[in-house]
Coordinates of C-alpha atoms and ligand atoms in Angstrom, one line a residue:
M1 CA 174.5 86.9 132.1
S2 CA 175.2 86.1 135.8
T3 CA 172.5 86.5 138.5
T4 CA 174.5 89.3 139.9
D5 CA 174.5 91.2 136.6
A6 CA 170.8 90.6 136.4
T7 CA 170.1 92.3 139.7
T8 CA 172.9 95.0 139.8
T9 CA 173.1 96.5 136.4
P10 CA 170.7 99.5 136.3
L11 CA 168.0 98.9 133.8
R12 CA 168.8 101.8 131.5
A13 CA 172.5 100.7 131.4
R14 CA 171.6 97.4 129.9
A15 CA 172.6 96.7 126.3
A16 CA 169.1 95.6 125.3
W17 CA 167.6 98.8 126.7
A18 CA 169.9 100.9 124.6
S19 CA 169.0 98.8 121.5
L20 CA 165.3 99.2 122.3
E21 CA 165.7 103.0 122.6
R22 CA 167.3 103.1 119.1
H23 CA 164.7 100.7 117.7
H24 CA 161.9 102.7 119.1
G25 CA 163.1 105.7 117.2
A26 CA 162.7 103.7 114.0
I27 CA 159.4 102.0 114.8
R28 CA 157.6 105.0 116.3
E29 CA 156.6 106.3 113.0
R30 CA 155.6 103.0 111.4
H31 CA 151.9 102.3 111.1
L32 CA 150.2 99.0 111.7
R33 CA 148.6 99.3 108.2
E34 CA 152.1 99.2 106.8
L35 CA 153.3 96.4 109.1
F36 CA 150.3 94.2 108.1
A37 CA 150.6 95.1 104.4
G38 CA 154.2 94.0 104.4
D39 CA 153.6 90.7 106.1
P40 CA 150.4 88.9 105.1
M41 CA 150.9 86.2 107.7
R42 CA 151.5 88.6 110.6
G43 CA 148.1 87.9 112.1
E44 CA 148.8 84.2 112.2
R45 CA 152.4 84.5 113.3
L46 CA 152.3 87.0 116.1
V47 CA 150.0 84.8 118.3
A48 CA 150.6 82.5 121.2
E49 CA 148.6 79.8 122.8
G50 CA 148.6 78.1 126.2
A51 CA 146.4 76.6 128.8
G52 CA 143.3 77.2 126.6
L53 CA 144.1 80.9 126.0
Y54 CA 144.8 82.4 122.6
L55 CA 146.7 85.6 122.5
D56 CA 146.8 87.7 119.3
Y57 CA 149.4 90.3 119.8
S58 CA 149.9 91.1 116.1
K59 CA 148.1 94.4 116.4
N60 CA 150.9 95.9 118.5
R61 CA 153.4 98.4 117.3
I62 CA 156.2 95.9 117.0
T63 CA 158.2 93.9 114.6
D64 CA 160.0 90.6 115.0
E65 CA 163.0 92.8 116.0
T66 CA 161.1 94.4 118.8
I67 CA 160.1 91.1 120.3
G68 CA 163.7 89.8 119.9
L69 CA 165.0 92.9 121.8
L70 CA 162.4 92.7 124.5
L71 CA 163.3 89.0 125.0
R72 CA 166.9 89.9 125.2
L73 CA 166.0 92.5 127.9
A74 CA 164.1 89.8 129.7
E75 CA 167.2 87.6 129.6
E76 CA 169.5 90.4 130.7
C77 CA 167.1 91.0 133.7
G78 CA 167.2 87.4 134.7
L79 CA 163.5 86.8 134.1
A80 CA 163.7 83.0 133.9
E81 CA 166.0 82.8 136.9
R82 CA 163.7 84.9 139.0
R83 CA 160.6 83.0 137.9
D84 CA 162.4 79.7 138.9
A85 CA 163.4 81.3 142.2
M86 CA 159.8 82.1 142.9
F87 CA 158.6 78.6 142.1
R88 CA 161.4 77.2 144.4
G89 CA 160.1 79.3 147.3
E90 CA 163.0 81.7 147.6
R91 CA 162.4 84.9 149.5
I92 CA 162.1 87.1 146.4
N93 CA 159.9 89.6 148.3
V94 CA 163.0 91.2 149.8
S95 CA 161.5 94.2 151.6
E96 CA 159.3 91.8 153.7
N97 CA 161.8 88.9 153.6
R98 CA 159.1 86.5 152.3
S99 CA 158.7 83.8 149.8
V100 CA 156.1 84.4 147.1
L101 CA 154.2 81.2 146.6
H102 CA 150.7 81.8 145.3
V103 CA 151.7 79.2 142.7
A104 CA 151.8 76.6 145.5
L105 CA 148.1 77.3 146.2
R106 CA 147.2 75.6 143.0
M107 CA 149.7 72.8 142.8
P108 CA 148.1 69.4 142.6
K109 CA 148.3 67.0 145.6
G110 CA 151.5 65.1 145.6
E111 CA 153.7 68.0 144.3
S112 CA 155.9 69.6 146.9
V113 CA 157.6 72.9 147.7
V114 CA 159.6 72.9 150.9
V115 CA 160.0 76.3 152.7
D116 CA 161.9 76.3 156.0
G117 CA 161.5 72.5 156.2
V118 CA 157.8 72.5 155.6
D119 CA 156.0 71.1 152.5
V120 CA 153.7 74.0 151.8
V121 CA 151.7 72.1 149.2
K122 CA 150.7 69.5 151.7
E123 CA 149.5 72.3 154.1
V124 CA 147.6 73.9 151.2
H125 CA 145.7 70.6 150.6
E126 CA 144.9 70.2 154.2
V127 CA 143.2 73.6 154.3
L128 CA 141.5 72.8 150.9
D129 CA 140.1 69.6 152.4
R130 CA 138.8 71.4 155.5
M131 CA 137.3 74.1 153.3
S132 CA 135.6 71.5 151.1
A133 CA 134.1 69.7 154.1
F134 CA 132.8 72.9 155.5
A135 CA 131.4 74.0 152.1
D136 CA 129.7 70.7 151.7
R137 CA 128.1 71.0 155.1
V138 CA 126.8 74.5 154.4
R139 CA 125.6 73.7 150.9
S140 CA 123.8 70.6 152.0
G141 CA 122.1 72.3 154.9
E142 CA 123.8 70.1 157.4
W143 CA 125.5 73.1 159.0
K144 CA 122.8 74.7 161.2
G145 CA 122.7 78.2 162.5
H146 CA 122.1 79.0 166.2
T147 CA 118.3 78.4 166.0
G148 CA 118.6 75.2 164.0
K149 CA 117.9 76.8 160.6
A150 CA 120.2 76.1 157.5
I151 CA 122.3 78.9 156.1
K152 CA 120.8 80.8 153.2
N153 CA 123.0 83.9 153.1
V154 CA 126.8 84.2 153.0
V155 CA 128.3 87.6 153.6
N156 CA 132.1 88.0 153.0
I157 CA 133.6 90.8 155.0
G158 CA 137.0 91.9 153.8
I159 CA 138.8 94.6 151.8
G160 CA 141.5 94.8 149.1
G161 CA 142.7 91.3 148.3
S162 CA 140.3 89.9 150.8
D163 CA 137.3 91.3 148.9
L164 CA 138.2 92.0 145.3
G165 CA 139.1 88.4 144.4
P166 CA 136.0 87.0 146.1
V167 CA 133.6 89.5 144.5
M168 CA 135.2 89.3 141.1
A169 CA 135.1 85.4 141.2
Y170 CA 131.5 85.4 142.5
E171 CA 130.4 87.7 139.6
A172 CA 132.5 85.9 137.1
L173 CA 131.2 82.4 138.1
R174 CA 127.6 83.3 138.9
H175 CA 126.5 80.8 136.2
F176 CA 128.1 78.0 138.2
S177 CA 126.8 79.3 141.5
R178 CA 124.1 77.9 143.8
R179 CA 121.2 80.2 143.1
D180 CA 119.4 79.4 146.3
L181 CA 122.2 80.9 148.4
T182 CA 122.5 84.6 148.6
F183 CA 126.1 86.0 148.5
R184 CA 126.9 89.6 149.5
F185 CA 130.2 91.4 150.1
V186 CA 131.1 94.1 152.5
S187 CA 134.3 96.0 152.1
N188 CA 133.9 99.7 152.6
V189 CA 134.0 101.1 156.2
D190 CA 131.2 103.4 155.0
S191 CA 128.3 101.9 157.1
T192 CA 126.1 102.1 154.0
D193 CA 128.0 99.1 152.6
F194 CA 127.2 97.0 155.7
V195 CA 123.6 98.2 156.0
E196 CA 122.8 97.6 152.4
A197 CA 124.5 94.2 152.3
T198 CA 122.6 92.9 155.3
R199 CA 119.3 94.6 154.4
G200 CA 116.6 92.0 154.2
L201 CA 118.7 89.1 155.5
A202 CA 117.7 87.0 158.5
P203 CA 120.5 86.7 161.1
E204 CA 119.5 83.1 161.9
E205 CA 120.2 82.1 158.3
T206 CA 123.3 84.3 157.7
L207 CA 126.9 83.2 157.8
F208 CA 129.7 85.8 157.9
I209 CA 133.1 85.1 156.6
V210 CA 135.5 87.5 158.1
S211 CA 138.4 87.5 155.6
S212 CA 141.6 89.3 156.5
K213 CA 145.1 88.1 156.1
T214 CA 146.2 90.2 159.1
F215 CA 142.9 90.4 161.0
T216 CA 143.9 93.9 162.0
T217 CA 142.6 95.9 159.0
L218 CA 140.5 98.8 160.4
E219 CA 137.8 98.6 157.8
T220 CA 137.3 94.9 158.1
M221 CA 137.4 94.8 161.9
T222 CA 134.9 97.6 162.1
N223 CA 132.5 95.8 159.7
A224 CA 133.1 92.5 161.6
Q225 CA 132.2 94.1 164.9
S226 CA 129.0 95.6 163.4
A227 CA 128.2 92.2 161.9
R228 CA 128.6 90.7 165.4
E229 CA 126.3 93.3 166.9
W230 CA 123.8 92.8 164.1
S231 CA 123.8 89.0 164.6
L232 CA 123.7 89.1 168.4
G233 CA 120.9 91.7 168.2
T234 CA 118.6 89.0 167.1
L235 CA 120.3 85.8 168.2
G236 CA 120.9 86.9 171.7
D237 CA 123.8 85.1 173.2
D238 CA 127.6 84.9 172.4
S239 CA 127.4 81.2 171.6
A240 CA 125.7 82.1 168.4
I241 CA 129.0 83.4 167.0
A242 CA 130.4 79.9 166.5
K243 CA 127.5 79.1 164.1
H244 CA 127.4 82.3 162.2
F245 CA 131.0 83.5 162.0
V246 CA 134.0 81.9 160.3
A247 CA 137.4 83.5 159.7
V248 CA 139.9 83.3 156.9
S249 CA 143.3 84.6 158.1
T250 CA 146.9 84.0 158.9
N251 CA 146.5 85.4 162.4
A252 CA 145.0 82.8 164.7
E253 CA 145.6 84.9 167.8
E254 CA 143.5 87.9 166.6
V255 CA 140.8 85.5 165.3
T256 CA 140.5 84.0 168.7
K257 CA 140.4 87.4 170.4
F258 CA 137.5 88.4 168.2
G259 CA 135.7 85.4 169.5
I260 CA 135.8 83.1 166.5
D261 CA 136.5 79.5 167.4
P262 CA 139.9 78.5 165.8
D263 CA 138.1 75.4 164.5
N264 CA 136.1 77.8 162.4
M265 CA 139.2 79.4 161.0
F266 CA 140.7 78.6 157.6
G267 CA 144.3 79.6 157.4
F268 CA 146.8 80.7 154.9
W269 CA 150.4 81.9 155.0
D270 CA 152.5 84.9 154.9
W271 CA 153.9 83.8 151.5
V272 CA 150.5 84.6 149.9
G273 CA 150.1 88.3 149.1
G274 CA 146.6 89.7 149.7
R275 CA 146.2 90.4 146.0
Y276 CA 147.4 86.9 145.1
S277 CA 145.0 85.2 147.5
M278 CA 141.7 84.5 145.8
D279 CA 142.7 80.9 145.3
S280 CA 143.7 80.4 149.0
A281 CA 141.1 80.1 151.8
I282 CA 140.2 83.7 150.9
G283 CA 138.2 82.0 148.2
L284 CA 135.9 80.3 150.7
S285 CA 132.9 82.3 149.5
T286 CA 133.8 81.3 146.0
M287 CA 133.9 77.6 147.1
L288 CA 130.5 78.0 148.8
A289 CA 129.1 79.5 145.7
I290 CA 130.4 77.1 143.1
G291 CA 131.2 74.0 145.2
P292 CA 134.4 72.3 146.0
D293 CA 134.7 70.6 142.6
G294 CA 134.2 74.0 140.8
F295 CA 136.8 75.5 143.0
R296 CA 139.3 72.7 142.1
D297 CA 138.6 73.4 138.5
L298 CA 139.4 77.0 139.1
L299 CA 142.7 76.0 140.8
A300 CA 143.4 73.6 137.8
G301 CA 143.1 76.6 135.5
F302 CA 145.5 78.6 137.5
H303 CA 147.9 75.7 137.6
A304 CA 147.8 75.1 133.9
L305 CA 148.8 78.7 133.3
D306 CA 151.5 78.5 135.9
E307 CA 152.9 75.5 134.1
H308 CA 152.8 77.4 130.8
F309 CA 154.6 80.3 132.4
R310 CA 157.2 78.0 134.1
T311 CA 158.0 75.7 131.1
T312 CA 157.2 77.5 127.8
P313 CA 160.1 79.2 126.0
L314 CA 159.8 83.0 126.6
E315 CA 159.1 83.8 122.9
R316 CA 155.9 81.7 123.1
N317 CA 155.0 82.5 126.7
L318 CA 151.7 84.4 127.0
P319 CA 152.3 86.3 130.3
V320 CA 155.9 87.0 129.3
L321 CA 154.8 88.5 126.0
M322 CA 152.1 90.5 127.6
G323 CA 154.4 91.8 130.4
L324 CA 157.1 92.8 127.9
L325 CA 154.6 94.6 125.7
A326 CA 153.4 96.5 128.8
V327 CA 157.0 97.6 129.4
W328 CA 157.4 98.5 125.7
Y329 CA 154.5 100.9 125.8
G330 CA 155.1 102.3 129.3
D331 CA 158.8 103.0 129.0
F332 CA 159.3 103.7 125.3
F333 CA 156.0 105.1 124.1
D334 CA 155.2 106.8 127.4
A335 CA 151.8 105.2 127.7
Q336 CA 150.5 105.9 131.1
T337 CA 147.5 103.5 131.2
V338 CA 146.4 100.1 130.0
G339 CA 142.7 99.5 129.3
V340 CA 141.3 96.0 130.0
M341 CA 138.0 95.4 128.4
P342 CA 136.4 92.0 129.0
Y343 CA 133.6 91.3 126.5
S344 CA 131.7 89.4 129.2
Q345 CA 129.2 90.8 131.6
Y346 CA 130.2 88.2 134.1
L347 CA 133.7 89.8 134.1
Q348 CA 132.4 93.2 135.2
R349 CA 134.6 93.3 138.3
F350 CA 137.7 91.9 136.5
P351 CA 139.2 95.4 135.8
A352 CA 138.7 96.4 139.5
Y353 CA 140.4 93.2 140.5
L354 CA 143.2 93.8 138.1
Q355 CA 143.7 97.3 139.5
Q356 CA 144.9 96.0 142.8
L357 CA 146.8 93.1 141.3
T358 CA 148.7 95.4 138.9
M359 CA 148.9 98.7 140.7
E360 CA 149.6 97.5 144.2
S361 CA 152.2 95.2 142.7
N362 CA 154.1 97.5 140.3
G363 CA 153.3 101.0 141.5
K364 CA 156.8 101.4 143.0
H365 CA 159.5 104.0 142.5
V366 CA 162.5 102.2 144.0
T367 CA 164.4 99.1 142.9
L368 CA 164.9 96.0 145.0
D369 CA 168.1 97.5 146.4
G370 CA 166.4 100.8 147.2
R371 CA 167.6 103.0 144.3
R372 CA 165.2 105.5 142.8
V373 CA 164.2 104.3 139.3
D374 CA 164.9 106.6 136.3
Y375 CA 162.2 105.0 134.1
Q376 CA 158.5 104.4 134.3
T377 CA 157.1 101.5 136.3
G378 CA 153.5 100.2 136.6
A379 CA 150.8 101.7 134.4
V380 CA 147.3 102.7 135.6
F381 CA 145.0 99.8 134.8
W382 CA 141.4 100.5 134.2
G383 CA 138.5 99.1 132.2
E384 CA 134.8 98.2 131.8
P385 CA 133.1 95.4 130.1
G386 CA 132.5 95.7 126.4
T387 CA 130.3 96.8 124.8
N388 CA 129.4 99.3 127.4
G389 CA 132.8 101.1 127.3
Q390 CA 132.4 101.6 123.5
H391 CA 129.5 104.0 124.2
S392 CA 131.4 106.0 126.8
F393 CA 135.2 106.3 126.8
Y394 CA 136.3 104.5 123.6
Q395 CA 136.1 107.9 121.8
L396 CA 139.2 108.9 123.6
I397 CA 141.0 105.7 122.8
H398 CA 140.2 106.0 119.1
Q399 CA 140.6 109.8 118.5
G400 CA 142.2 111.3 121.6
T401 CA 145.8 112.4 122.1
K402 CA 146.8 109.7 124.5
L403 CA 148.1 106.3 123.6
V404 CA 146.1 103.6 125.5
P405 CA 147.1 100.0 124.8
V406 CA 144.0 97.9 125.3
D407 CA 143.5 94.2 126.1
L408 CA 140.2 92.9 124.7
I409 CA 139.0 89.6 126.2
G410 CA 136.4 87.4 124.6
F411 CA 134.9 83.9 124.6
G412 CA 134.0 81.5 121.8
K413 CA 130.8 80.4 123.5
T414 CA 128.4 82.2 125.7
L415 CA 127.0 80.6 128.9
N416 CA 123.6 82.2 128.1
P417 CA 122.7 81.7 124.5
V418 CA 119.9 84.1 123.5
R419 CA 119.3 84.7 119.8
D420 CA 122.4 86.1 118.2
H421 CA 123.6 88.2 121.1
H422 CA 127.0 86.5 121.4
D423 CA 127.9 86.9 117.7
I424 CA 127.0 90.6 118.0
L425 CA 129.1 90.9 121.2
M426 CA 132.1 89.2 119.6
S427 CA 131.8 91.1 116.4
N428 CA 132.5 94.1 118.5
V429 CA 135.8 92.6 119.9
F430 CA 137.1 92.1 116.4
A431 CA 135.7 95.4 115.0
Q432 CA 137.3 97.4 117.8
A433 CA 140.7 95.8 117.4
E434 CA 140.5 96.3 113.7
A435 CA 139.3 99.9 114.0
L436 CA 142.0 100.8 116.6
A437 CA 144.8 99.3 114.5
F438 CA 143.9 100.4 111.0
G439 CA 141.6 103.4 111.5
K440 CA 140.1 105.3 108.6
T441 CA 142.3 107.5 106.3
E442 CA 141.5 110.9 105.1
D443 CA 141.1 109.5 101.6
E444 CA 138.6 107.0 102.8
V445 CA 136.6 109.6 104.6
R446 CA 136.6 111.9 101.6
A447 CA 135.6 109.0 99.3
E448 CA 132.4 108.7 101.4
G449 CA 131.5 112.2 100.3
T450 CA 132.2 113.9 103.6
P451 CA 132.2 117.7 103.4
D452 CA 135.8 119.1 103.6
A453 CA 135.3 120.8 106.9
I454 CA 134.1 117.6 108.6
V455 CA 136.8 115.4 107.2
P456 CA 139.4 115.9 110.0
H457 CA 136.7 115.0 112.6
R458 CA 135.9 111.7 110.9
V459 CA 139.5 110.5 110.4
F460 CA 140.7 107.7 112.5
E461 CA 144.5 107.7 112.7
G462 CA 144.6 104.0 113.9
N463 CA 147.9 102.6 115.1
R464 CA 146.3 102.0 118.5
P465 CA 147.6 98.8 119.9
T466 CA 145.6 95.9 121.2
N467 CA 146.0 92.4 122.6
V468 CA 143.1 90.1 121.9
I469 CA 142.7 87.3 124.3
L470 CA 140.3 84.5 123.5
A471 CA 139.1 81.5 125.5
E472 CA 136.5 78.9 124.7
Q473 CA 134.0 79.7 127.5
L474 CA 134.1 81.4 130.9
T475 CA 134.3 78.4 133.1
P476 CA 136.0 78.2 136.6
Y477 CA 139.1 76.7 134.8
A478 CA 139.2 79.6 132.2
L479 CA 138.9 82.2 135.0
G480 CA 141.9 80.6 136.7
T481 CA 144.0 80.8 133.5
L482 CA 143.0 84.5 133.0
V483 CA 143.9 85.6 136.5
A484 CA 147.2 83.7 136.4
L485 CA 148.0 85.2 133.0
Y486 CA 147.8 88.7 134.5
E487 CA 149.6 87.6 137.7
H488 CA 152.6 86.4 135.7
S489 CA 152.5 89.4 133.4
V490 CA 152.8 91.6 136.5
F491 CA 155.7 89.4 137.6
T492 CA 157.4 89.9 134.2
Q493 CA 157.0 93.6 134.3
G494 CA 158.3 93.8 137.9
T495 CA 161.3 91.7 137.1
I496 CA 162.3 94.0 134.2
W497 CA 161.8 97.1 136.4
G498 CA 163.8 95.4 139.2
I499 CA 161.2 96.3 141.8
D500 CA 159.5 94.3 144.5
S501 CA 156.1 93.4 143.1
F502 CA 155.0 91.7 146.3
D503 CA 155.2 94.4 149.0
Q504 CA 152.8 97.4 149.4
W505 CA 154.4 99.9 151.7
G506 CA 152.6 102.7 149.9
V507 CA 149.4 101.9 151.6
E508 CA 150.7 102.4 155.1
L509 CA 151.0 106.2 155.6
G510 CA 147.4 106.9 155.0
K511 CA 146.3 104.2 157.4
V512 CA 148.6 105.6 160.2
L513 CA 147.3 109.2 159.7
A514 CA 143.7 108.0 159.7
K515 CA 144.2 106.3 163.0
R516 CA 145.6 109.6 164.4
I517 CA 142.7 111.6 163.0
I518 CA 139.8 109.4 164.2
P519 CA 139.9 110.7 167.9
E520 CA 140.3 114.2 166.6
L521 CA 137.0 114.0 164.9
E522 CA 135.3 112.7 167.9
S523 CA 136.5 115.4 170.4
E524 CA 137.5 119.0 170.3
T525 CA 141.2 118.3 170.8
E526 CA 143.8 120.8 169.6
L527 CA 144.9 120.2 166.0
A528 CA 148.5 120.2 164.9
H529 CA 148.3 119.3 161.2
D530 CA 149.0 121.6 158.2
S531 CA 146.5 124.5 157.8
S532 CA 144.5 122.7 155.1
T533 CA 144.0 119.5 157.1
N534 CA 143.2 121.5 160.3
A535 CA 140.6 123.5 158.5
L536 CA 139.0 120.4 156.9
I537 CA 138.7 118.7 160.3
R538 CA 137.2 121.8 161.8
R539 CA 134.7 122.0 159.0
Y540 CA 133.8 118.3 159.5
R541 CA 133.4 118.8 163.2
A542 CA 130.9 121.6 162.4
L543 CA 129.0 119.5 159.9
R544 CA 128.8 116.1 161.7
Ligands
F6P601 O1 145.9 98.1 152.5 C1 146.3 97.3 151.5 C2 146.2 95.8 152.0 O2 147.2 95.5 152.9 C3 146.1 94.9 150.8 O3 147.4 94.5 150.4 C4 145.3 93.8 151.3 O4 144.8 93.0 150.3 C5 144.3 94.5 152.1 O5 144.9 95.6 152.6 C6 143.5 93.7 153.1 O6 144.4 93.2 154.1 P1 143.9 92.1 155.1 O7 143.6 90.9 154.3 O8 145.1 91.9 156.0 O9 142.7 92.6 155.8

């Protein structure tokens, strides 16, 4: 298969696609009960391991033939070639004409990727070293605020990728975090977010990190201006800004205009997408919380999974398998969503983080060369930590009419051993995967003496697919591997669908319209929208 074939043949015209369609017709009616009964080793065979993660994908509605065909599809779509092109720094983000090099953010010192004559890994480490020096100064109390007091509170202001990664990582790695520092996160332009995040904090002990790749995002700039007023309201003069504001951005010009000293700016590059940036300087709050060494462990985890993705044969490659299975369910079984259920309270924001990663990446309806797709692309990702989800929406997954493939994530050891909590927690991971796959038959329900009329209500059809992902413990390293796992699964899916997983044009229109509407809310100007928008604006004018 030449590179040209890989990019020009429409997906549904590929030989492997046609084979998968036929194969789906045969497998659709087969039950996991039957597949397991016919293959006693299935649960030990259909697993893969890498970078400290164990993936059990045996409870999927697949056979060896399915995997073979999906791998053939990956080959026909040029997955390995596109992956290698990404690692080489080629401009695979075609609609923005950019390289896609988040993998360079976690390459060890000494490795090199040259883009336009510049060794980006060297630049990455220069920023990391500056971040580390800064983090050490703040954490040790050497960095003093305007009145000479040490920093006790860190407030990250950002939105989307400049917020979700930092919040998720802060929550996930709380165990490793400095407990005598307070961390808060402001993202929403709803002033409530800012007011509640700064409530009770003393400006003289508070450091704001203004995180924005572009440094033009309306929400972030509005919150940053309010933070500035909040600080200066107490600290008085403008010179306080240098001690209480740092910026993380690719836009030095706008940072300077805002009044932040470029010496207090930590840069990154246009080849880091916002949703792929938590391991860049956008992770400054993470580094302040867990320290430079912890942050480097996080990067090492990312890198270990990158290496797994780059070098492991596709049939044993965790993100490739997960990505192909997502395509299998989305395109052949018509599954619209994927549930991600981390059995860890620390991972409570992981599903929200994954929503941007997956849906901003793969929620696209045109191919790289601009053709409308005639197949399904990115699923809706959603989830909640187990076991909470079990007592709310799992009912629908077990007995509803929709097929929801689910990822269940668990850990061998808890960071907070208390009595037998962890065994109870993990028993639920295994029980849910078992119940979803095998269900409970009518005969089994009857054998329990259930009255006839109630039997149908108590039957579990089963045949609901799951991936179970296990790691030893939720360390910074393990978090890095988990995030990279999903990043590369997203890449795999996007490559099969032939879409640009690294642009996000779909967020633009709403932003432009909001900017047009803002002055219309503040004055009685004539309105020229559709009748619904006009009426809503008039109603708001009356209410405000
Ligand atoms: O509106 C979407 C988006 O562009 C995301 O892709 C990005 O993560 C977020 O806004 C924030 O952008 P910035 O970091 O430039 O403020």
